[in-house]
Each structure stands twice: as C-alpha cells, then as structure tokens.
C-alpha cells in the first residue's frame, strides 16, 4: 500500500489520493523524471565544519572516499531556512561525540536531480511566503498564519507530500540500507522509507503537532511532552473526526536537539554570564537574522535603541545576518551608524577566532557576521551563542537552545509554541509580538538583572534533568543503544 493511501491506519479519501497523484505527475513534467538514473555517492570532509563537527559530505561523484557503513550515520536534510540545517548540525555533533561519522546527505544540494529541483522550487515559495507575511499584515493574518499552522496540520497534506517524496528516492540507491538514517526534515525521512532504508529516525523540529512532519515507517522524535501527546494521538489532524493514534513504538520524546559543543561546558558558560552580570559588564546581545531576512524593521529599530547603550559601554552588539548580505545592506541603509561596525564577512577562521577570544575575554562595540557559505552562516550563531548574554530571535528552532533568549514575533503560526516552551522552562521570554512589547522587554532586561539571572538558573536546572540531551538520544535510537 502506498503511504498516501493510508497513514497509521487512517484511510485517505480517494479524492485526496487522486490529487496527490496528479501533483506527482505535474512535478515529473516540470522537473524531469530521473527514476532510472544512477547517482554514485562518495564522501569528502566538509571544508567548513568538518573539523569542528566531524561532518563528511555525501556528494554525487565517483571521486572521493567510500561510505563507511560500519561507523557512519547518515544525516538527511534540506535547506529550508536555517532551522533544519541547524538541527542537522546538532545531530551530526552528537553522532561524532558518540564515536560515529556523520554523513551529510542534503537533498536540496543535489540540484541535478528531480528531487533537488523540486525542493529548490518549494523552498523559494516558502521563503517568499515568509517575506510577504512580514511585509503585508493582511496576507499574514488571512493566509500565512492559518496556512502554516492549520493547513500543514491536516493529514491530507501529508498524503500529498508522501506522493511527492517518492520522486526523491533515486539518489538513495547507493546508500547501505542497514545504515542508520536520521532525517532532520520530513521529506528526506519519507524518501528514506520509500527507498527501503531500514532504520529511519524522523527528527521533528516544531512544538506544534502537524501532519506535515509524519513519515510512517520511521521512528519519530519530538522535543517536548506536549508535542509527544499531540503526535501520538494525531491531535487535530482531521477537523471532522478522531483519528487512530500513532503506534507508541514509532515515537519518542527525546528532549531538545542541542550540539555537543554547546553542552560540554554549559555550566561554565552560564557561570561566566552570571559573573559578567554581577560585575555590571557590558551586556552581550546576539541578534540573528537568517533565512529570508524577515522582520528587518524590528531589528533595525532594536539596533537604533541599543546603539546609545553601546556607546556607553553597557551593551555589545553581535549581529549575524547569515548568508544574506542584502539584509546587512538594508540594515545599514536603515541605520547609517552601523557603517562603523566591525565586519566579519566571509572570513570563517576570523569568526571562529573572535568567538573563541570573547568566550573567556572581553568584548566591545558592534560586530557583524556574514558568510556566503551556508555552514558558516548557520554555525556562526552557535559559536557566538556560548559567549553572549542574550539571544534575540524569533521562536523557531533557536527557541530550544540553552541560552537566555528574548523572543520576538514569530514567522508562521506553528512557531508560537516554541516560545511557549521556552517561557515555561524559563530559559527564554514569552513571545513579544509587537515592537513596543519587544522594547519593553529589552528595557527590563537592561535594568533588571534578575531576569537574566533566572534564565541562566533555569538553563542549569533543565540541563540537570536532561532536557537538552535530545540529540544524544536521537543517536541512541538510530544505533539501538541504551538511552543516554
């Protein structure tokens, strides 16, 4: 039975199946049919984070090293914004920490394949929707918010994706079928199941249960108890009836997916923050502006508000614009004073050295980071996170990271529950969904040390009960070893 005919013993209406097959045929016509094409795979050490995280890229090539099936774990992913890449890096980091070689299997990067072309097309549409949601409030209220929270939630949406991901399987042909496969986006996970991979872990990113993320035939992992209950019962995935639940052996609450490097001295990092707080040192604020560069107006106003504090040496600004130089250019146009900032552009070794220097040393001024290499663009935030006192971010995947956080307005309704999780744990604020609320929270952070003190204490408490050990537990599930 095809995965789009029934999902966890819940029959899919014939009309939905026909629509899924019609969409599949349309994709084949538009992007080509490579189902009989042979794609040889070899491995090469990732030039950017290979040494840091042990990542080896899987490339379509006959030149390179072979896959070591006895020691390797395949990390299946795509770039859709920065979130899925960031989670994939956490999984790779945990794999190396446990003695395995993480093989980076990026379906989006295989641009010559039907699947790669299709993902590129869909990623462009998603990025456009994200940008428009911030630019046009009516579009956001009437379409993007309900679509990203409710349309993705429906079981029929999963059925259409299952038909689509059948077209992504040719590049899996040379993967050893018994190797552990960890997908950090549902499409690589679904395609792995279609391709006959025998040990597939489907790493679910969000805290809002959506059928979009289901890959029947895999073991699903989630980061929170509420998400576990929602997925187990397929809660709300059909507005007209109660669905048959997911089998309990196909889902696990692992905890938050966090890199080994961020956990290996988490107490030390929190202690340093608390000491800086007690001494009244300049507050190190990290602003992350990734993906489509959404919410530029909010960030521009925040920078305007904080620059006087930088001049008084009460604040240090660290700004990562990812791989979007146009975002930086727009910020400078909106805030001309930023022209004097120290820029770290396409200088990865320099970025690594600077992040290391401020971890145990001093920091001052405004520093801006931009890297065209996607690995550097994403991982720069991880490096700077350890040395910052406050991360300002939307409540996406970064909501789960062990660093004090100020949550600004979400981009898509499904992100709201990330802020709820952080606020309940206590390592982040509630979602501040308007500029005045963001400004009020920032003023409180600057004037009331207890806020940051309590967030650091909450991080240490959460670590003591294993909340941040999710990436390790994913590797345990993939390799069938005992839980961490």
PDB file of N, CA and C in Angstrom, residues 12-54:
ATOM      1  N   UNK A  12      -7.078   7.449   3.610  1.00  0.00           N
ATOM      2  CA  UNK A  12      -7.078   8.746   2.949  1.00  0.00           C
ATOM      3  C   UNK A  12      -8.146   8.729   1.858  1.00  0.00           C
ATOM      4  N   UNK A  13      -9.010   9.739   1.798  1.00  0.00           N
ATOM      5  CA  UNK A  13     -10.076   9.760   0.788  1.00  0.00           C
ATOM      6  C   UNK A  13      -9.522   9.616  -0.631  1.00  0.00           C
ATOM      7  N   UNK A  14     -10.282   8.952  -1.469  1.00  0.00           N
ATOM      8  CA  UNK A  14      -9.856   8.723  -2.854  1.00  0.00           C
ATOM      9  C   UNK A  14      -9.591  10.033  -3.578  1.00  0.00           C
ATOM     10  N   UNK A  15     -10.367  11.066  -3.254  1.00  0.00           N
ATOM     11  CA  UNK A  15     -10.181  12.362  -3.914  1.00  0.00           C
ATOM     12  C   UNK A  15      -8.816  12.960  -3.585  1.00  0.00           C
ATOM     13  N   UNK A  16      -8.363  12.767  -2.344  1.00  0.00           N
ATOM     14  CA  UNK A  16      -7.044  13.268  -1.935  1.00  0.00           C
ATOM     15  C   UNK A  16      -5.946  12.468  -2.630  1.00  0.00           C
ATOM     16  N   UNK A  17      -6.140  11.149  -2.742  1.00  0.00           N
ATOM     17  CA  UNK A  17      -5.165  10.319  -3.435  1.00  0.00           C
ATOM     18  C   UNK A  17      -5.026  10.741  -4.898  1.00  0.00           C
ATOM     19  N   UNK A  18      -6.151  11.003  -5.543  1.00  0.00           N
ATOM     20  CA  UNK A  18      -6.103  11.430  -6.950  1.00  0.00           C
ATOM     21  C   UNK A  18      -5.370  12.763  -7.084  1.00  0.00           C
ATOM     22  N   UNK A  19      -5.615  13.646  -6.147  1.00  0.00           N
ATOM     23  CA  UNK A  19      -4.953  14.953  -6.170  1.00  0.00           C
ATOM     24  C   UNK A  19      -3.441  14.783  -5.976  1.00  0.00           C
ATOM     25  N   UNK A  20      -3.055  13.860  -5.100  1.00  0.00           N
ATOM     26  CA  UNK A  20      -1.635  13.619  -4.851  1.00  0.00           C
ATOM     27  C   UNK A  20      -0.943  13.072  -6.091  1.00  0.00           C
ATOM     28  N   UNK A  21      -1.596  12.143  -6.775  1.00  0.00           N
ATOM     29  CA  UNK A  21      -1.007  11.562  -7.983  1.00  0.00           C
ATOM     30  C   UNK A  21      -0.971  12.573  -9.126  1.00  0.00           C
ATOM     31  N   UNK A  22      -1.960  13.420  -9.180  1.00  0.00           N
ATOM     32  CA  UNK A  22      -1.974  14.466 -10.204  1.00  0.00           C
ATOM     33  C   UNK A  22      -0.824  15.448  -9.979  1.00  0.00           C
ATOM     34  N   UNK A  23      -0.592  15.803  -8.714  1.00  0.00           N
ATOM     35  CA  UNK A  23       0.517  16.699  -8.391  1.00  0.00           C
ATOM     36  C   UNK A  23       1.859  16.031  -8.694  1.00  0.00           C
ATOM     37  N   UNK A  24       1.954  14.726  -8.418  1.00  0.00           N
ATOM     38  CA  UNK A  24       3.183  13.998  -8.712  1.00  0.00           C
ATOM     39  C   UNK A  24       3.491  14.029 -10.209  1.00  0.00           C
ATOM     40  N   UNK A  25       2.467  13.794 -11.029  1.00  0.00           N
ATOM     41  CA  UNK A  25       2.647  13.830 -12.486  1.00  0.00           C
ATOM     42  C   UNK A  25       3.063  15.218 -12.962  1.00  0.00           C
ATOM     43  N   UNK A  26       2.501  16.237 -12.347  1.00  0.00           N
ATOM     44  CA  UNK A  26       2.855  17.621 -12.691  1.00  0.00           C
ATOM     45  C   UNK A  26       4.320  17.901 -12.362  1.00  0.00           C
ATOM     46  N   UNK A  27       4.783  17.401 -11.215  1.00  0.00           N
ATOM     47  CA  UNK A  27       6.177  17.587 -10.834  1.00  0.00           C
ATOM     48  C   UNK A  27       7.112  16.900 -11.836  1.00  0.00           C
ATOM     49  N   UNK A  28       6.761  15.689 -12.252  1.00  0.00           N
ATOM     50  CA  UNK A  28       7.584  14.957 -13.216  1.00  0.00           C
ATOM     51  C   UNK A  28       7.680  15.711 -14.541  1.00  0.00           C
ATOM     52  N   UNK A  29       6.579  16.286 -14.955  1.00  0.00           N
ATOM     53  CA  UNK A  29       6.571  17.036 -16.208  1.00  0.00           C
ATOM     54  C   UNK A  29       7.428  18.290 -16.107  1.00  0.00           C
ATOM     55  N   UNK A  30       7.388  18.945 -14.933  1.00  0.00           N
ATOM     56  CA  UNK A  30       8.093  20.217 -14.771  1.00  0.00           C
ATOM     57  C   UNK A  30       9.574  20.031 -14.478  1.00  0.00           C
ATOM     58  N   UNK A  31       9.922  19.006 -13.679  1.00  0.00           N
ATOM     59  CA  UNK A  31      11.296  18.880 -13.200  1.00  0.00           C
ATOM     60  C   UNK A  31      12.035  17.672 -13.768  1.00  0.00           C
ATOM     61  N   UNK A  32      11.383  16.891 -14.624  1.00  0.00           N
ATOM     62  CA  UNK A  32      12.038  15.750 -15.225  1.00  0.00           C
ATOM     63  C   UNK A  32      11.838  14.470 -14.429  1.00  0.00           C
ATOM     64  N   UNK A  33      12.092  13.346 -15.090  1.00  0.00           N
ATOM     65  CA  UNK A  33      11.917  12.032 -14.473  1.00  0.00           C
ATOM     66  C   UNK A  33      13.266  11.330 -14.440  1.00  0.00           C
ATOM     67  N   UNK A  34      13.870  11.230 -13.259  1.00  0.00           N
ATOM     68  CA  UNK A  34      15.187  10.598 -13.142  1.00  0.00           C
ATOM     69  C   UNK A  34      15.124   9.267 -12.392  1.00  0.00           C
ATOM     70  N   UNK A  35      13.971   8.626 -12.405  1.00  0.00           N
ATOM     71  CA  UNK A  35      13.805   7.419 -11.610  1.00  0.00           C
ATOM     72  C   UNK A  35      14.667   6.255 -12.089  1.00  0.00           C
ATOM     73  N   UNK A  36      15.173   6.336 -13.319  1.00  0.00           N
ATOM     74  CA  UNK A  36      16.076   5.296 -13.817  1.00  0.00           C
ATOM     75  C   UNK A  36      17.530   5.754 -13.845  1.00  0.00           C
ATOM     76  N   UNK A  37      17.807   6.946 -13.320  1.00  0.00           N
ATOM     77  CA  UNK A  37      19.166   7.493 -13.333  1.00  0.00           C
ATOM     78  C   UNK A  37      19.967   6.957 -12.150  1.00  0.00           C
ATOM     79  N   UNK A  38      21.231   6.650 -12.404  1.00  0.00           N
ATOM     80  CA  UNK A  38      22.116   6.154 -11.357  1.00  0.00           C
ATOM     81  C   UNK A  38      22.967   7.312 -10.830  1.00  0.00           C
ATOM     82  N   UNK A  39      22.957   7.500  -9.511  1.00  0.00           N
ATOM     83  CA  UNK A  39      23.722   8.575  -8.890  1.00  0.00           C
ATOM     84  C   UNK A  39      24.753   7.968  -7.928  1.00  0.00           C
ATOM     85  N   UNK A  40      26.015   7.826  -8.350  1.00  0.00           N
ATOM     86  CA  UNK A  40      27.045   7.306  -7.433  1.00  0.00           C
ATOM     87  C   UNK A  40      27.333   8.316  -6.328  1.00  0.00           C
ATOM     88  N   UNK A  41      27.614   7.829  -5.133  1.00  0.00           N
ATOM     89  CA  UNK A  41      27.875   8.687  -3.983  1.00  0.00           C
ATOM     90  C   UNK A  41      29.249   8.402  -3.395  1.00  0.00           C
ATOM     91  N   UNK A  42      29.996   9.465  -3.107  1.00  0.00           N
ATOM     92  CA  UNK A  42      31.256   9.349  -2.383  1.00  0.00           C
ATOM     93  C   UNK A  42      31.284  10.414  -1.290  1.00  0.00           C
ATOM     94  N   UNK A  43      32.282  10.343  -0.419  1.00  0.00           N
ATOM     95  CA  UNK A  43      32.328  11.243   0.735  1.00  0.00           C
ATOM     96  C   UNK A  43      33.571  12.120   0.701  1.00  0.00           C
ATOM     97  N   UNK A  44      33.427  13.322   1.246  1.00  0.00           N
ATOM     98  CA  UNK A  44      34.544  14.254   1.383  1.00  0.00           C
ATOM     99  C   UNK A  44      34.335  15.064   2.654  1.00  0.00           C
ATOM    100  N   UNK A  45      35.403  15.335   3.402  1.00  0.00           N
ATOM    101  CA  UNK A  45      35.301  16.106   4.632  1.00  0.00           C
ATOM    102  C   UNK A  45      34.763  17.497   4.329  1.00  0.00           C
ATOM    103  N   UNK A  46      33.743  17.921   5.075  1.00  0.00           N
ATOM    104  CA  UNK A  46      33.184  19.257   4.867  1.00  0.00           C
ATOM    105  C   UNK A  46      34.264  20.305   5.132  1.00  0.00           C
ATOM    106  N   UNK A  47      34.506  21.214   4.162  1.00  0.00           N
ATOM    107  CA  UNK A  47      35.626  22.151   4.309  1.00  0.00           C
ATOM    108  C   UNK A  47      35.426  23.203   5.399  1.00  0.00           C
ATOM    109  N   UNK A  48      34.192  23.431   5.821  1.00  0.00           N
ATOM    110  CA  UNK A  48      33.921  24.486   6.810  1.00  0.00           C
ATOM    111  C   UNK A  48      33.807  23.936   8.223  1.00  0.00           C
ATOM    112  N   UNK A  49      32.922  22.963   8.431  1.00  0.00           N
ATOM    113  CA  UNK A  49      32.692  22.439   9.779  1.00  0.00           C
ATOM    114  C   UNK A  49      33.118  20.983   9.921  1.00  0.00           C
ATOM    115  N   UNK A  50      33.888  20.498   8.962  1.00  0.00           N
ATOM    116  CA  UNK A  50      34.354  19.116   9.045  1.00  0.00           C
ATOM    117  C   UNK A  50      35.212  18.874  10.269  1.00  0.00           C
ATOM    118  N   UNK A  51      36.130  19.791  10.546  1.00  0.00           N
ATOM    119  CA  UNK A  51      36.988  19.639  11.717  1.00  0.00           C
ATOM    120  C   UNK A  51      36.221  19.881  13.016  1.00  0.00           C
ATOM    121  N   UNK A  52      35.274  20.828  12.998  1.00  0.00           N
ATOM    122  CA  UNK A  52      34.516  21.176  14.208  1.00  0.00           C
ATOM    123  C   UNK A  52      33.512  20.102  14.588  1.00  0.00           C
ATOM    124  N   UNK A  53      32.815  19.553  13.589  1.00  0.00           N
ATOM    125  CA  UNK A  53      31.702  18.655  13.864  1.00  0.00           C
ATOM    126  C   UNK A  53      31.880  17.257  13.278  1.00  0.00           C
ATOM    127  N   UNK A  54      32.983  17.034  12.575  1.00  0.00           N
ATOM    128  CA  UNK A  54      33.235  15.719  12.005  1.00  0.00           C
ATOM    129  C   UNK A  54      32.400  15.393  10.778  1.00  0.00           C
TER     130      UNK A  54
END
